[in-house]
Amino acid sequence: MRRISVALLTAAATAGLVLTGAPSSSAAALVKSCSTSDGGATGGMQWDWNSKKSMDVALLLADTDADSNWVRIRLDITTGQGDRYTYKWHELRDGNGSNKTWTTTATHDDGIVSARVQVEDVHGTSPQSTCYSGKAYNSYY
């Protein structure tokens, strides 16, 4: 299962590079990811720091189990004030084997010291399993 998860995440990451607004190709090798312990979801991020307060980020998500669950991902940052801030969830409800990439620019007035993703496997409205990727630290600090 782990090899399948990594392959799906790699495919999603590759797809993210061709989307408008995706992190630059120099960020292609920079991926932080995790897989839920129940094997249902794999997610990660690619990023490129713009400044102390801004980053381009691609959120990569794959549903990796044939169950009735759906999966979601969000960006989780630590601000320049040391506070934790989480962005909105991005959901994938297309079932096992599906994957999706969302690209955006994340900003925070207090700065972004570090960023990671939170990934969940959800049944109905109840999270079944969650994981956090490793943190990416802002090179402008």
mmCIF file of C-alpha atoms in Angstrom:
data_model
loop_
_atom_site.group_PDB
_atom_site.id
_atom_site.type_symbol
_atom_site.label_atom_id
_atom_site.label_comp_id
_atom_site.label_asym_id
_atom_site.label_seq_id
_atom_site.Cartn_x
_atom_site.Cartn_y
_atom_site.Cartn_z
ATOM 1 C CA MET A 1 0.000 0.000 0.000
ATOM 2 C CA ARG A 2 2.834 2.434 0.802
ATOM 3 C CA ARG A 3 4.320 2.155 -2.704
ATOM 4 C CA ILE A 4 0.931 2.843 -4.271
ATOM 5 C CA SER A 5 0.464 5.884 -2.021
ATOM 6 C CA VAL A 6 3.859 7.295 -2.926
ATOM 7 C CA ALA A 7 3.233 6.671 -6.637
ATOM 8 C CA LEU A 8 -0.117 8.471 -6.493
ATOM 9 C CA LEU A 9 1.381 11.400 -4.622
ATOM 10 C CA THR A 10 4.229 11.587 -7.129
ATOM 11 C CA ALA A 11 1.712 11.612 -9.989
ATOM 12 C CA ALA A 12 -0.274 14.350 -8.280
ATOM 13 C CA ALA A 13 2.905 16.348 -7.677
ATOM 14 C CA THR A 14 3.884 16.068 -11.321
ATOM 15 C CA ALA A 15 0.431 17.247 -12.387
ATOM 16 C CA GLY A 16 0.719 20.206 -10.017
ATOM 17 C CA LEU A 17 3.814 21.495 -11.776
ATOM 18 C CA VAL A 18 1.955 22.211 -15.004
ATOM 19 C CA LEU A 19 -0.842 24.204 -13.389
ATOM 20 C CA THR A 20 -0.823 27.994 -13.518
ATOM 21 C CA GLY A 21 0.339 29.446 -10.247
ATOM 22 C CA ALA A 22 2.067 26.259 -9.104
ATOM 23 C CA PRO A 23 5.387 26.608 -7.318
ATOM 24 C CA SER A 24 8.344 27.052 -9.643
ATOM 25 C CA SER A 25 10.225 24.064 -11.009
ATOM 26 C CA SER A 26 13.002 24.793 -8.510
ATOM 27 C CA ALA A 27 10.519 23.713 -5.845
ATOM 28 C CA ALA A 28 9.864 20.422 -7.648
ATOM 29 C CA ALA A 29 12.190 18.464 -5.368
ATOM 30 C CA LEU A 30 10.650 20.030 -2.273
ATOM 31 C CA VAL A 31 7.775 17.831 -1.134
ATOM 32 C CA LYS A 32 6.540 17.332 2.415
ATOM 33 C CA SER A 33 3.965 14.557 2.713
ATOM 34 C CA CYS A 34 2.216 12.090 4.992
ATOM 35 C CA SER A 35 -0.141 9.120 4.804
ATOM 36 C CA THR A 36 -2.899 8.412 7.292
ATOM 37 C CA SER A 37 -2.316 5.373 9.499
ATOM 38 C CA ASP A 38 -5.463 3.659 8.168
ATOM 39 C CA GLY A 39 -4.062 3.795 4.624
ATOM 40 C CA GLY A 40 -6.967 5.850 3.287
ATOM 41 C CA ALA A 41 -5.274 9.110 2.353
ATOM 42 C CA THR A 42 -1.931 10.459 1.214
ATOM 43 C CA GLY A 43 -1.235 14.148 0.901
ATOM 44 C CA GLY A 44 1.570 16.610 0.609
ATOM 45 C CA MET A 45 2.706 20.005 -0.522
ATOM 46 C CA GLN A 46 5.196 21.636 -2.838
ATOM 47 C CA TRP A 47 6.138 25.221 -2.057
ATOM 48 C CA ASP A 48 8.183 28.228 -2.990
ATOM 49 C CA TRP A 49 8.732 31.050 -0.494
ATOM 50 C CA ASN A 50 8.038 34.549 -1.873
ATOM 51 C CA SER A 51 8.774 36.563 1.282
ATOM 52 C CA LYS A 52 8.378 36.414 5.063
ATOM 53 C CA LYS A 53 4.613 36.736 4.589
ATOM 54 C CA SER A 54 3.903 34.774 1.400
ATOM 55 C CA MET A 55 4.392 31.377 -0.225
ATOM 56 C CA ASP A 56 3.213 29.697 -3.415
ATOM 57 C CA VAL A 57 1.950 26.246 -2.543
ATOM 58 C CA ALA A 58 0.495 23.215 -4.300
ATOM 59 C CA LEU A 59 -1.570 20.908 -2.094
ATOM 60 C CA LEU A 60 -1.515 17.316 -3.365
ATOM 61 C CA LEU A 61 -4.097 14.759 -2.231
ATOM 62 C CA ALA A 62 -4.865 11.133 -3.098
ATOM 63 C CA ASP A 63 -7.580 8.722 -1.911
ATOM 64 C CA THR A 64 -5.725 5.441 -1.462
ATOM 65 C CA ASP A 65 -8.263 2.948 -0.097
ATOM 66 C CA ALA A 66 -11.413 1.306 -1.465
ATOM 67 C CA ASP A 67 -13.687 2.249 1.409
ATOM 68 C CA SER A 68 -16.688 4.542 1.788
ATOM 69 C CA ASN A 69 -14.537 7.379 3.129
ATOM 70 C CA TRP A 70 -13.514 10.638 1.485
ATOM 71 C CA VAL A 71 -10.308 12.598 2.062
ATOM 72 C CA ARG A 72 -9.274 16.193 2.704
ATOM 73 C CA ILE A 73 -6.190 18.376 3.091
ATOM 74 C CA ARG A 74 -5.358 21.832 4.463
ATOM 75 C CA LEU A 75 -2.355 24.049 5.041
ATOM 76 C CA ASP A 76 -1.286 24.514 8.678
ATOM 77 C CA ILE A 77 1.212 27.309 9.435
ATOM 78 C CA THR A 78 3.082 28.836 12.340
ATOM 79 C CA THR A 79 3.032 32.638 12.147
ATOM 80 C CA GLY A 80 5.808 35.093 12.956
ATOM 81 C CA GLN A 81 4.075 35.631 16.315
ATOM 82 C CA GLY A 82 4.346 31.899 17.096
ATOM 83 C CA ASP A 83 0.624 31.235 16.619
ATOM 84 C CA ARG A 84 -0.798 28.287 14.705
ATOM 85 C CA TYR A 85 -3.145 29.123 11.824
ATOM 86 C CA THR A 86 -5.014 26.642 9.615
ATOM 87 C CA TYR A 87 -6.445 27.410 6.190
ATOM 88 C CA LYS A 88 -9.690 25.981 4.782
ATOM 89 C CA TRP A 89 -10.078 22.293 3.953
ATOM 90 C CA HIS A 90 -9.884 21.036 0.358
ATOM 91 C CA GLU A 91 -11.999 17.910 -0.165
ATOM 92 C CA LEU A 92 -11.675 14.991 -2.569
ATOM 93 C CA ARG A 93 -14.801 12.833 -2.815
ATOM 94 C CA ASP A 94 -14.116 10.931 -6.060
ATOM 95 C CA GLY A 95 -13.169 7.625 -4.408
ATOM 96 C CA ASN A 96 -10.264 5.220 -4.375
ATOM 97 C CA GLY A 97 -7.487 5.976 -6.832
ATOM 98 C CA SER A 98 -8.481 9.603 -7.352
ATOM 99 C CA ASN A 99 -6.115 12.501 -6.755
ATOM 100 C CA LYS A 100 -6.225 16.253 -7.031
ATOM 101 C CA THR A 101 -3.905 19.243 -6.802
ATOM 102 C CA TRP A 102 -4.861 22.724 -5.595
ATOM 103 C CA THR A 103 -2.494 25.637 -6.192
ATOM 104 C CA THR A 104 -2.606 28.940 -4.360
ATOM 105 C CA THR A 105 -0.594 31.657 -2.699
ATOM 106 C CA ALA A 106 -0.780 31.579 1.091
ATOM 107 C CA THR A 107 -0.225 34.816 2.977
ATOM 108 C CA HIS A 108 -0.410 35.939 6.588
ATOM 109 C CA ASP A 109 0.091 39.466 7.962
ATOM 110 C CA ASP A 110 2.155 38.134 10.890
ATOM 111 C CA GLY A 111 4.418 36.166 8.543
ATOM 112 C CA ILE A 112 4.772 32.452 7.886
ATOM 113 C CA VAL A 113 7.667 30.868 9.776
ATOM 114 C CA SER A 114 6.788 27.285 8.847
ATOM 115 C CA ALA A 115 4.131 25.373 6.959
ATOM 116 C CA ARG A 116 2.898 21.788 6.791
ATOM 117 C CA VAL A 117 -0.199 19.951 5.613
ATOM 118 C CA GLN A 118 -2.837 18.136 7.607
ATOM 119 C CA VAL A 119 -4.477 15.198 5.814
ATOM 120 C CA GLU A 120 -7.591 13.327 6.939
ATOM 121 C CA ASP A 121 -9.565 10.251 5.941
ATOM 122 C CA VAL A 122 -13.223 11.032 6.737
ATOM 123 C CA HIS A 123 -16.326 8.830 7.055
ATOM 124 C CA GLY A 124 -19.527 10.880 6.857
ATOM 125 C CA THR A 125 -18.561 13.907 8.945
ATOM 126 C CA SER A 126 -16.181 12.092 11.312
ATOM 127 C CA PRO A 127 -12.412 12.020 10.755
ATOM 128 C CA GLN A 128 -11.184 8.412 10.908
ATOM 129 C CA SER A 129 -7.472 9.095 10.683
ATOM 130 C CA THR A 130 -5.276 12.176 10.415
ATOM 131 C CA CYS A 131 -1.620 12.909 9.735
ATOM 132 C CA TYR A 132 0.691 15.904 9.483
ATOM 133 C CA SER A 133 3.588 16.280 7.080
ATOM 134 C CA GLY A 134 6.961 17.497 8.194
ATOM 135 C CA LYS A 135 7.371 21.267 8.329
ATOM 136 C CA ALA A 136 8.867 23.466 5.637
ATOM 137 C CA TYR A 137 10.718 26.421 7.175
ATOM 138 C CA ASN A 138 10.658 29.856 5.573
ATOM 139 C CA SER A 139 14.095 30.762 4.209
ATOM 140 C CA TYR A 140 13.374 34.492 4.690
ATOM 141 C CA TYR A 141 13.554 34.110 8.493
#
